[in-house]
Short mmCIF file of C-alpha atoms and ligand atoms in Angstrom, two decimals:
data_model
loop_
_atom_site.label_atom_id
_atom_site.label_comp_id
_atom_site.label_asym_id
_atom_site.label_seq_id
_atom_site.Cartn_x
_atom_site.Cartn_y
_atom_site.Cartn_z
CA UNK A 311 127.49 -73.01 -79.00
CA UNK A 312 125.73 -76.33 -77.50
CA UNK A 313 127.49 -79.06 -80.07
CA UNK A 314 125.77 -82.41 -79.53
CA UNK A 315 129.07 -85.50 -78.92
CA UNK A 316 126.49 -87.32 -81.40
CA UNK A 317 127.32 -85.24 -84.26
CA UNK A 318 130.83 -85.41 -84.00
CA UNK A 319 132.71 -87.42 -87.14
CA UNK A 320 135.55 -89.98 -84.94
CA UNK A 321 136.98 -92.78 -86.98
CA UNK A 322 136.62 -96.00 -85.15
CA UNK A 323 138.77 -98.15 -88.06
CA UNK A 324 141.65 -95.31 -87.34
CA UNK A 325 140.92 -95.51 -84.01
CA UNK A 326 141.19 -99.65 -83.88
CA UNK A 327 144.33 -99.58 -86.26
CA UNK A 328 145.97 -97.03 -83.74
CA UNK A 329 145.84 -99.29 -80.78
CA UNK A 330 146.38 -102.59 -83.06
CA UNK A 331 149.53 -100.88 -84.32
CA UNK A 332 150.68 -98.85 -81.03
CA UNK A 333 149.65 -102.26 -78.91
CA UNK A 334 152.23 -104.78 -81.06
CA UNK A 335 155.29 -102.01 -79.59
CA UNK A 336 156.84 -103.72 -77.20
CA UNK A 337 154.83 -106.94 -77.48
CA UNK A 338 156.18 -110.06 -75.97
CA UNK A 339 155.84 -113.00 -78.45
CA UNK A 340 155.48 -115.77 -76.18
CA UNK A 341 152.57 -113.36 -73.84
CA UNK A 342 151.57 -110.80 -75.23
CA UNK A 343 152.31 -108.40 -72.90
CA UNK A 344 154.08 -105.00 -73.26
CA UNK A 345 156.66 -103.29 -71.69
CA UNK A 346 157.69 -100.33 -73.17
CA UNK A 347 160.18 -98.93 -70.11
CA UNK A 348 160.61 -95.02 -70.46
CA UNK A 349 164.04 -94.24 -72.25
CA UNK A 350 164.38 -97.64 -73.87
CA UNK A 351 164.69 -98.35 -77.83
CA UNK A 352 160.76 -99.55 -77.89
CA UNK A 353 160.26 -96.92 -76.11
CA UNK A 354 161.45 -95.08 -78.47
CA UNK A 355 160.10 -96.47 -81.50
CA UNK A 356 156.50 -95.83 -80.18
CA UNK A 357 157.03 -92.21 -79.85
CA UNK A 358 158.28 -91.96 -82.77
CA UNK A 359 155.26 -93.82 -83.95
CA UNK A 360 152.93 -91.71 -81.83
CA UNK A 361 154.68 -88.69 -83.34
CA UNK A 362 154.09 -89.77 -87.22
CA UNK A 363 150.05 -90.25 -86.34
CA UNK A 364 150.19 -86.53 -84.55
CA UNK A 365 152.15 -85.34 -87.88
CA UNK A 366 149.78 -86.49 -90.28
CA UNK A 367 147.08 -84.88 -88.52
CA UNK A 368 148.67 -81.28 -89.05
CA UNK A 369 149.30 -81.10 -86.23
CA UNK A 370 153.47 -79.03 -85.14
CA UNK A 371 154.89 -81.27 -82.53
CA UNK A 372 158.11 -81.11 -80.12
CA UNK A 373 159.75 -83.52 -77.91
CA UNK A 374 160.96 -82.48 -74.64
CA UNK A 375 163.30 -82.14 -72.39
CA UNK A 376 162.48 -85.34 -70.56
CA UNK A 377 161.01 -86.75 -73.50
CA UNK A 378 157.69 -86.01 -73.06
CA UNK A 379 155.93 -85.73 -76.93
CA UNK A 380 153.93 -82.74 -77.77
CA UNK A 381 151.28 -82.01 -80.28
CA UNK A 382 149.87 -78.63 -80.86
CA UNK A 383 146.60 -77.11 -82.55
CA UNK A 384 147.50 -73.60 -82.71
CA UNK A 385 144.62 -71.85 -81.49
CA UNK A 386 143.33 -68.23 -82.84
CA UNK A 387 144.03 -66.45 -79.50
CA UNK A 388 146.54 -65.96 -77.60
CA UNK A 389 147.82 -67.90 -73.93
CA UNK A 390 147.15 -70.60 -71.63
CA UNK A 391 146.79 -73.74 -73.65
CA UNK A 392 144.22 -76.91 -73.92
CA UNK A 393 145.52 -80.24 -72.97
CA UNK A 394 144.50 -83.61 -73.06
CA UNK A 395 146.96 -86.87 -73.61
CA UNK A 396 148.07 -89.61 -71.54
CA UNK A 397 151.44 -91.63 -71.14
CA UNK A 398 152.70 -94.23 -74.13
CA UNK A 399 154.94 -96.09 -71.76
CA UNK A 400 153.41 -99.58 -69.99
CA UNK A 401 154.11 -101.94 -66.79
CA UNK A 402 156.10 -105.10 -67.53
CA UNK A 403 153.73 -107.37 -69.73
CA UNK A 404 151.04 -104.89 -69.30
CA UNK A 405 148.59 -104.68 -71.78
CA UNK A 406 147.52 -102.59 -74.89
CA UNK A 407 144.89 -99.93 -73.44
CA UNK A 408 146.40 -98.45 -70.01
CA UNK A 409 147.52 -94.96 -71.33
CA UNK A 410 148.10 -95.95 -74.73
CA UNK A 411 143.80 -95.27 -75.00
CA UNK A 412 144.05 -92.00 -74.28
CA UNK A 413 146.36 -91.06 -76.22
CA UNK A 414 144.86 -92.46 -79.45
CA UNK A 415 141.54 -90.92 -78.10
CA UNK A 416 143.08 -87.59 -77.97
CA UNK A 417 144.19 -87.69 -81.63
CA UNK A 418 140.59 -89.14 -81.92
CA UNK A 419 139.36 -86.41 -81.06
CA UNK A 420 141.01 -83.80 -81.88
CA UNK A 421 141.12 -84.85 -85.47
CA UNK A 422 137.32 -84.85 -85.15
CA UNK A 423 137.07 -81.18 -83.76
CA UNK A 424 139.24 -79.90 -86.77
CA UNK A 425 137.45 -81.82 -88.76
CA UNK A 426 134.29 -80.04 -87.65
CA UNK A 427 135.18 -76.93 -86.53
CA UNK A 428 138.99 -75.99 -88.24
CA UNK A 429 140.90 -73.85 -86.04
CA UNK A 430 140.23 -74.46 -81.54
CA UNK A 431 140.46 -70.47 -80.14
CA UNK A 432 142.26 -71.49 -77.57
CA UNK A 433 145.71 -73.78 -78.67
CA UNK A 434 144.69 -77.39 -77.99
CA UNK A 435 147.94 -79.99 -77.60
CA UNK A 436 147.93 -83.63 -77.31
CA UNK A 437 150.61 -84.60 -74.36
CA UNK A 438 152.28 -88.15 -75.00
CA UNK A 439 154.10 -88.48 -71.40
CA UNK A 440 156.87 -90.43 -71.24
CA UNK A 441 156.64 -92.32 -68.03
CA UNK A 442 154.08 -92.86 -65.57
CA UNK A 443 153.84 -96.67 -64.28
CA UNK A 444 157.60 -95.96 -62.53
CA UNK A 445 157.80 -99.29 -64.59
CA UNK A 446 162.02 -99.46 -64.71
CA UNK A 447 162.58 -96.64 -62.36
CA UNK A 448 160.03 -96.32 -59.91
CA UNK A 449 160.03 -93.01 -61.08
CA UNK A 450 156.69 -91.47 -59.66
CA UNK A 451 155.57 -89.70 -62.58
CA UNK A 452 157.69 -88.66 -64.07
CA UNK A 453 156.83 -86.82 -67.26
CA UNK A 454 153.44 -85.44 -65.33
CA UNK A 455 155.98 -84.10 -62.66
CA UNK A 456 158.65 -82.28 -65.09
CA UNK A 457 155.62 -80.73 -66.92
CA UNK A 458 154.35 -78.72 -63.87
CA UNK A 459 158.28 -78.13 -62.65
CA UNK A 460 158.09 -81.42 -59.70
CA UNK A 461 161.45 -83.08 -60.53
CA UNK A 462 164.31 -82.31 -57.66
CA UNK A 463 167.16 -81.31 -58.64
CA UNK A 464 170.07 -84.61 -58.58
CA UNK A 465 166.63 -86.59 -58.88
CA UNK A 466 167.77 -88.64 -61.78
CA UNK A 467 171.21 -89.65 -60.69
CA UNK A 468 169.48 -90.62 -57.70
CA UNK A 469 166.79 -92.70 -58.88
CA UNK A 470 167.97 -96.43 -60.68
CA UNK A 471 166.67 -98.90 -62.55
CA UNK A 472 166.79 -102.80 -61.41
CA UNK A 473 170.30 -103.13 -63.99
CA UNK A 474 171.65 -99.98 -61.17
CA UNK A 475 171.50 -97.76 -64.66
CA UNK A 476 170.43 -93.98 -63.10
CA UNK A 477 168.13 -92.36 -64.92
CA UNK A 478 169.95 -89.61 -65.26
CA UNK A 479 172.25 -92.12 -67.39
CA UNK A 480 169.57 -93.49 -69.23
CA UNK A 481 168.41 -89.62 -70.21
CA UNK A 482 171.82 -89.64 -72.11
CA UNK A 483 171.16 -93.15 -73.71
CA UNK A 484 168.80 -92.05 -74.93
CA UNK A 485 169.68 -88.32 -76.56
CA UNK A 486 168.17 -86.29 -74.13
CA UNK A 487 170.16 -83.91 -71.20
CA UNK A 488 168.98 -84.14 -67.35
CA UNK A 489 170.51 -81.08 -66.57
CA UNK A 490 167.45 -79.33 -69.14
CA UNK A 491 165.33 -81.22 -66.82
CA UNK A 492 163.57 -77.36 -65.48
CA UNK A 493 163.07 -76.31 -69.39
CA UNK A 494 159.96 -78.96 -69.21
CA UNK A 495 158.06 -77.44 -67.30
CA UNK A 496 154.88 -75.61 -69.17
CA UNK A 497 153.27 -72.49 -67.36
CA UNK A 498 150.71 -71.42 -70.12
CA UNK A 499 148.47 -74.02 -69.06
CA UNK A 500 144.29 -73.44 -68.65
CA UNK A 501 143.25 -76.97 -68.37
CA UNK A 502 144.01 -80.66 -68.71
CA UNK A 503 141.80 -83.91 -69.57
CA UNK A 504 142.96 -87.73 -69.53
CA UNK A 505 140.79 -90.31 -71.08
CA UNK A 506 142.06 -93.91 -69.84
CA UNK A 507 140.47 -97.14 -69.56
CA UNK A 508 139.38 -97.43 -65.47
CA UNK A 509 140.74 -100.62 -65.44
CA UNK A 510 138.32 -101.97 -62.98
CA UNK A 511 134.93 -104.09 -62.98
CA UNK A 512 132.38 -101.20 -62.00
CA UNK A 513 131.51 -99.44 -65.27
CA UNK A 514 131.55 -102.99 -67.19
CA UNK A 515 128.91 -104.81 -63.54
CA UNK A 516 126.43 -101.79 -63.51
CA UNK A 517 126.32 -101.42 -67.45
CA UNK A 518 127.66 -97.58 -67.19
CA UNK A 519 129.49 -96.03 -70.77
CA UNK A 520 131.35 -93.85 -68.42
CA UNK A 521 133.05 -93.60 -65.67
CA UNK A 522 133.47 -89.16 -64.63
CA UNK A 523 136.49 -89.66 -61.77
CA UNK A 524 135.79 -87.74 -58.64
CA UNK A 525 139.26 -88.97 -56.94
CA UNK A 526 142.64 -90.58 -57.70
CA UNK A 527 143.59 -92.90 -54.22
CA UNK A 528 146.45 -92.42 -52.30
CA UNK A 529 149.50 -94.41 -53.10
CA UNK A 530 152.19 -95.77 -50.94
CA UNK A 531 155.05 -97.14 -52.88
CA UNK A 532 158.41 -98.93 -51.09
CA UNK A 533 161.26 -101.22 -50.88
CA UNK A 534 161.41 -103.16 -47.46
CA UNK A 535 164.77 -104.77 -47.48
CA UNK A 536 164.93 -107.73 -45.08
CA UNK A 537 168.71 -108.37 -43.22
CA UNK A 538 169.43 -111.45 -41.56
CA UNK A 539 172.27 -114.12 -41.04
CA UNK A 540 173.46 -115.49 -44.84
CA UNK A 541 174.13 -119.55 -43.35
CA UNK A 542 174.70 -123.02 -44.85
CA UNK A 543 171.57 -124.31 -45.33
CA UNK A 544 172.04 -127.89 -44.18
CA UNK A 545 174.03 -127.75 -40.96
CA UNK A 546 173.11 -124.40 -39.82
CA UNK A 547 169.94 -125.59 -37.21
CA UNK A 548 167.06 -123.95 -37.91
CA UNK A 549 166.22 -122.56 -34.09
CA UNK A 550 169.62 -120.82 -33.96
CA UNK A 551 169.17 -118.80 -37.51
CA UNK A 552 169.01 -115.41 -38.51
CA UNK A 553 166.81 -116.06 -42.23
CA UNK A 554 165.87 -113.17 -43.88
CA UNK A 555 164.18 -114.89 -45.38
CA UNK A 556 161.10 -115.84 -42.65
CA UNK A 557 161.57 -112.49 -41.62
CA UNK A 558 160.45 -111.28 -45.03
CA UNK A 559 157.60 -114.13 -45.12
CA UNK A 560 156.18 -113.14 -41.61
CA UNK A 561 156.10 -109.20 -43.24
CA UNK A 562 154.77 -109.42 -46.52
CA UNK A 563 152.09 -112.41 -45.08
CA UNK A 564 151.04 -109.81 -42.33
CA UNK A 565 150.87 -106.47 -44.80
CA UNK A 566 148.13 -108.56 -46.81
CA UNK A 567 146.39 -109.65 -44.00
CA UNK A 568 145.74 -106.03 -43.30
CA UNK A 569 144.33 -105.28 -45.79
CA UNK A 570 142.38 -107.44 -46.13
CA UNK A 571 141.21 -107.56 -42.77
CA UNK A 572 140.19 -103.85 -43.92
CA UNK A 573 138.16 -104.87 -46.87
CA UNK A 574 137.43 -102.77 -49.78
CA UNK A 575 138.48 -100.82 -50.97
CA UNK A 576 141.54 -100.90 -49.07
CA UNK A 577 144.94 -102.82 -51.09
CA UNK A 578 147.63 -104.30 -50.35
CA UNK A 579 150.45 -105.95 -53.00
CA UNK A 580 153.98 -107.77 -53.13
CA UNK A 581 155.21 -107.47 -56.86
CA UNK A 582 158.49 -108.65 -56.75
CA UNK A 583 160.78 -110.77 -53.94
CA UNK A 584 164.76 -111.01 -54.20
CA UNK A 585 166.71 -112.78 -52.21
CA UNK A 586 170.67 -112.17 -51.74
CA UNK A 587 172.20 -114.36 -52.89
CA UNK A 588 170.18 -116.41 -54.09
CA UNK A 589 170.80 -119.73 -53.83
CA UNK A 590 169.37 -123.02 -53.13
CA UNK A 591 171.86 -124.49 -50.80
CA UNK A 592 171.70 -121.09 -48.92
CA UNK A 593 170.41 -119.12 -46.13
CA UNK A 594 169.82 -115.43 -47.56
CA UNK A 595 171.23 -112.63 -45.88
CA UNK A 596 168.94 -110.53 -47.22
CA UNK A 597 165.35 -110.27 -48.74
CA UNK A 598 163.70 -106.93 -50.39
CA UNK A 599 160.19 -106.98 -51.47
CA UNK A 600 158.09 -104.41 -52.30
CA UNK A 601 154.30 -103.08 -51.58
CA UNK A 602 151.40 -101.05 -52.74
CA UNK A 603 149.98 -99.80 -51.11
CA UNK A 604 146.66 -97.90 -51.10
CA UNK A 605 143.63 -96.46 -50.20
CA UNK A 606 141.07 -93.68 -51.62
CA UNK A 607 140.36 -92.05 -47.69
CA UNK A 608 143.69 -90.90 -45.93
CA UNK A 609 142.55 -91.94 -42.99
CA UNK A 610 142.29 -95.12 -43.30
CA UNK A 611 145.48 -94.90 -45.63
CA UNK A 612 147.58 -94.11 -42.54
CA UNK A 613 145.75 -96.82 -40.59
CA UNK A 614 147.14 -99.99 -43.39
CA UNK A 615 150.03 -98.09 -43.79
CA UNK A 616 151.41 -97.83 -39.64
CA UNK A 617 150.57 -101.07 -38.57
CA UNK A 618 152.43 -102.97 -41.62
CA UNK A 619 155.18 -100.40 -40.84
CA UNK A 620 154.83 -101.15 -36.82
CA UNK A 621 154.36 -104.74 -37.51
CA UNK A 622 157.82 -105.39 -39.58
CA UNK A 623 159.73 -103.56 -37.12
CA UNK A 624 158.62 -105.62 -33.98
CA UNK A 625 159.30 -108.79 -36.34
CA UNK A 626 162.65 -107.54 -37.35
CA UNK A 627 163.61 -107.15 -33.53
CA UNK A 628 161.92 -110.54 -32.65
CA UNK A 629 163.69 -112.36 -35.40
CA UNK A 630 167.02 -110.82 -34.46
CA UNK A 631 166.97 -108.93 -38.09
CA UNK A 632 167.70 -105.57 -39.68
CA UNK A 633 164.60 -103.99 -41.51
CA UNK A 634 164.92 -100.88 -43.92
CA UNK A 635 162.26 -98.98 -46.15
CA UNK A 636 162.83 -97.34 -49.07
CA UNK A 637 159.63 -94.89 -50.29
CA UNK A 638 159.16 -94.66 -54.47
CA UNK A 639 156.18 -92.62 -53.57
CA UNK A 640 153.68 -91.64 -50.57
CA UNK A 641 150.54 -89.91 -52.28
CA UNK A 642 147.65 -88.62 -50.22
CA UNK A 643 144.22 -89.47 -52.27
CA UNK A 644 143.08 -86.44 -54.86
CA UNK A 645 140.57 -84.46 -55.91
CA UNK A 646 140.06 -83.73 -59.14
CA UNK A 647 138.82 -80.70 -60.30
CA UNK A 648 134.69 -80.21 -59.81
CA UNK A 649 134.07 -77.76 -62.83
CA UNK A 650 135.37 -80.12 -65.05
CA UNK A 651 134.06 -83.64 -63.54
CA UNK A 652 130.94 -81.14 -64.31
CA UNK A 653 131.16 -80.68 -67.46
CA UNK A 654 132.06 -84.09 -68.49
CA UNK A 655 129.48 -85.61 -66.73
CA UNK A 656 126.88 -82.86 -69.08
CA UNK A 657 128.61 -83.85 -72.18
CA UNK A 658 127.84 -87.92 -71.14
CA UNK A 659 124.30 -86.70 -71.09
CA UNK A 660 123.70 -84.42 -73.54
CA UNK A 661 125.34 -87.81 -76.20
CA UNK A 662 122.65 -89.89 -74.16
CA UNK A 663 125.20 -91.80 -72.41
CA UNK A 664 125.18 -94.14 -68.84
CA UNK A 665 127.48 -92.98 -66.44
CA UNK A 666 128.91 -92.90 -63.12
CA UNK A 667 130.91 -90.17 -60.73
CA UNK A 668 133.28 -92.25 -59.22
CA UNK A 669 136.89 -92.97 -57.65
CA UNK A 670 140.28 -94.21 -58.85
CA UNK A 671 142.14 -96.91 -57.50
CA UNK A 672 144.69 -96.67 -60.07
CA UNK A 673 147.40 -94.14 -60.31
CA UNK A 674 146.50 -91.68 -62.88
CA UNK A 675 149.15 -87.95 -64.64
CA UNK A 676 145.81 -86.32 -63.58
CA UNK A 677 146.60 -86.75 -60.21
CA UNK A 678 150.15 -84.68 -60.68
CA UNK A 679 148.21 -81.78 -63.43
CA UNK A 680 145.83 -81.16 -60.92
CA UNK A 681 148.12 -80.09 -58.76
CA UNK A 682 149.24 -76.98 -61.48
CA UNK A 683 146.01 -76.85 -63.24
CA UNK A 684 142.43 -77.29 -63.17
CA UNK A 685 142.43 -81.33 -64.57
CA UNK A 686 139.47 -83.81 -65.32
CA UNK A 687 139.43 -87.92 -66.10
CA UNK A 688 136.87 -89.94 -67.55
CA UNK A 689 136.61 -93.96 -67.85
CA UNK A 690 135.77 -96.18 -70.26
CA UNK A 691 134.93 -99.68 -69.57
CA UNK A 692 137.64 -102.69 -68.84
CA UNK A 693 135.96 -105.96 -69.19
CA UNK A 694 136.10 -108.19 -66.94
CA UNK A 695 137.30 -104.51 -64.68
CA UNK A 696 141.14 -106.59 -66.11
CA UNK A 697 144.15 -104.17 -66.38
CA UNK A 698 148.35 -104.36 -66.01
CA UNK A 699 148.05 -108.06 -67.92
CA UNK A 700 147.89 -109.17 -71.00
CA UNK A 701 144.37 -109.66 -71.22
CA UNK A 702 143.58 -106.02 -70.94
CA UNK A 703 140.55 -105.48 -73.57
CA UNK A 704 138.00 -102.99 -73.90
CA UNK A 705 135.78 -103.24 -77.76
CA UNK A 706 135.66 -100.62 -79.61
CA UNK A 707 131.90 -100.18 -79.60
CA UNK A 708 133.17 -98.76 -76.14
CA UNK A 709 135.42 -96.47 -76.84
CA UNK A 710 134.13 -94.48 -79.11
CA UNK A 711 131.62 -92.85 -77.12
CA UNK A 712 134.58 -92.19 -74.13
CA UNK A 713 135.80 -90.02 -77.84
CA UNK A 714 132.73 -88.23 -78.10
CA UNK A 715 133.02 -87.36 -74.24
CA UNK A 716 136.64 -86.47 -74.51
CA UNK A 717 135.89 -84.62 -78.13
CA UNK A 718 132.49 -82.48 -76.57
CA UNK A 719 134.52 -81.66 -73.38
CA UNK A 720 137.76 -80.29 -75.15
CA UNK A 721 135.17 -78.02 -77.68
CA UNK A 722 133.83 -76.45 -74.74
CA UNK A 723 137.29 -75.94 -73.75
CA UNK A 724 138.81 -74.15 -75.83
CA UNK A 725 136.03 -73.49 -78.74
CA UNK A 726 133.50 -72.28 -77.04
CA UNK A 727 133.97 -68.90 -76.11
CA UNK A 728 132.70 -69.47 -72.75
CA UNK A 729 134.91 -71.74 -71.99
CA UNK A 730 136.39 -71.37 -68.78
CA UNK A 731 137.70 -74.72 -67.10
CA UNK A 732 136.68 -73.70 -63.46
O1 HGY B 536 150.12 -98.27 -60.37
C1 HGY B 536 148.66 -97.42 -60.76
O2 HGY B 536 148.04 -97.26 -60.43
C2 HGY B 536 149.13 -97.58 -62.40
O3 HGY B 536 148.86 -97.54 -62.96
N1 HGY B 536 150.07 -96.48 -62.22
MN1 MN B 537 149.13 -98.79 -65.09
MN1 MN B 538 147.28 -95.71 -66.88
#
């Protein structure tokens, strides 16, 4: 049976309440920005709050071995489950829609389907992913990689936060056992769908309601360490210094310049710089900076990364410095499942919505899920194209159409006899 997405009852008031209530957990009162790093007390507070909402909706819940939260609506038939959801963690000073809106939308969609059609044929699960941003450990889609079984042995002991705490230690402090990480792997999944804010300005600028994501950008994240010679700021003449800051500054300017010269959609970002010893009157001996490099085209991404690596080596040699690179993430562009793109587009059309097929310059858990099972993503607009900032906002009247499309696609996958995810 073909479902008219506009006939589903979506509770917009409850949606807005959930956005605001979860959006208050981990909020900085000075800025309104959110910080929910994985395994921190506020992260746990947020997970517990969502768990209560899932249970109020009648779903059975569980936390898996890495702290992903699952809410399950049992299907009438045995077999693989249909998953939907997004991540509960945030970047530092983040907004209340990135990740969270996918969780709220999944819950609203499942509740609307349950109310209208009762028990699904296939089990429907909402997945609240523990860590997508890598904001605390630069952990490369930690939660989603655990679900597909792609966490390397020993990785939890290697990755550290800025205080030097390993993921393994943080897991134990939060009540999880790193030795059980492999138990988080799922092998009984039919499909994954994720609703997310666009985080860019295309949909709003073009007056569109829905984005259907065809490709998720290629993405390299690294820390560059520049070693020089620590010296006195007053007595060391400029011409004999081996100044790590002078080298790092030249490298940073060059990296940003390469992306500017390559033009859209290529991007390069230096989000953090640290200097040691970090005193006003000391020439730093070590400067480290993070580099986030992206392009939706693999060849362009290779040019960007290659040019930057070559320059950093040449600049260090010229200035008598040593340069090292620590890679946190190195991912090629990822196409999402065509059959699920078609399904989302079909539902958006059926709902009378204006939609377009588009790439995502943001990384998402869907790029990990699609390694193992059919996966699709839909976007709702971001006001002013802003995200990763407390200014992040999507008016509820632009959220509800996305929930309708998500619900209608989930209906096809989990209720309709024809629902084959492709
Ligand atoms: O950085 C990203 O694109 C995503 O928010 N993790
Ligand atoms: Mn994000
Ligand atoms: Mn996100």
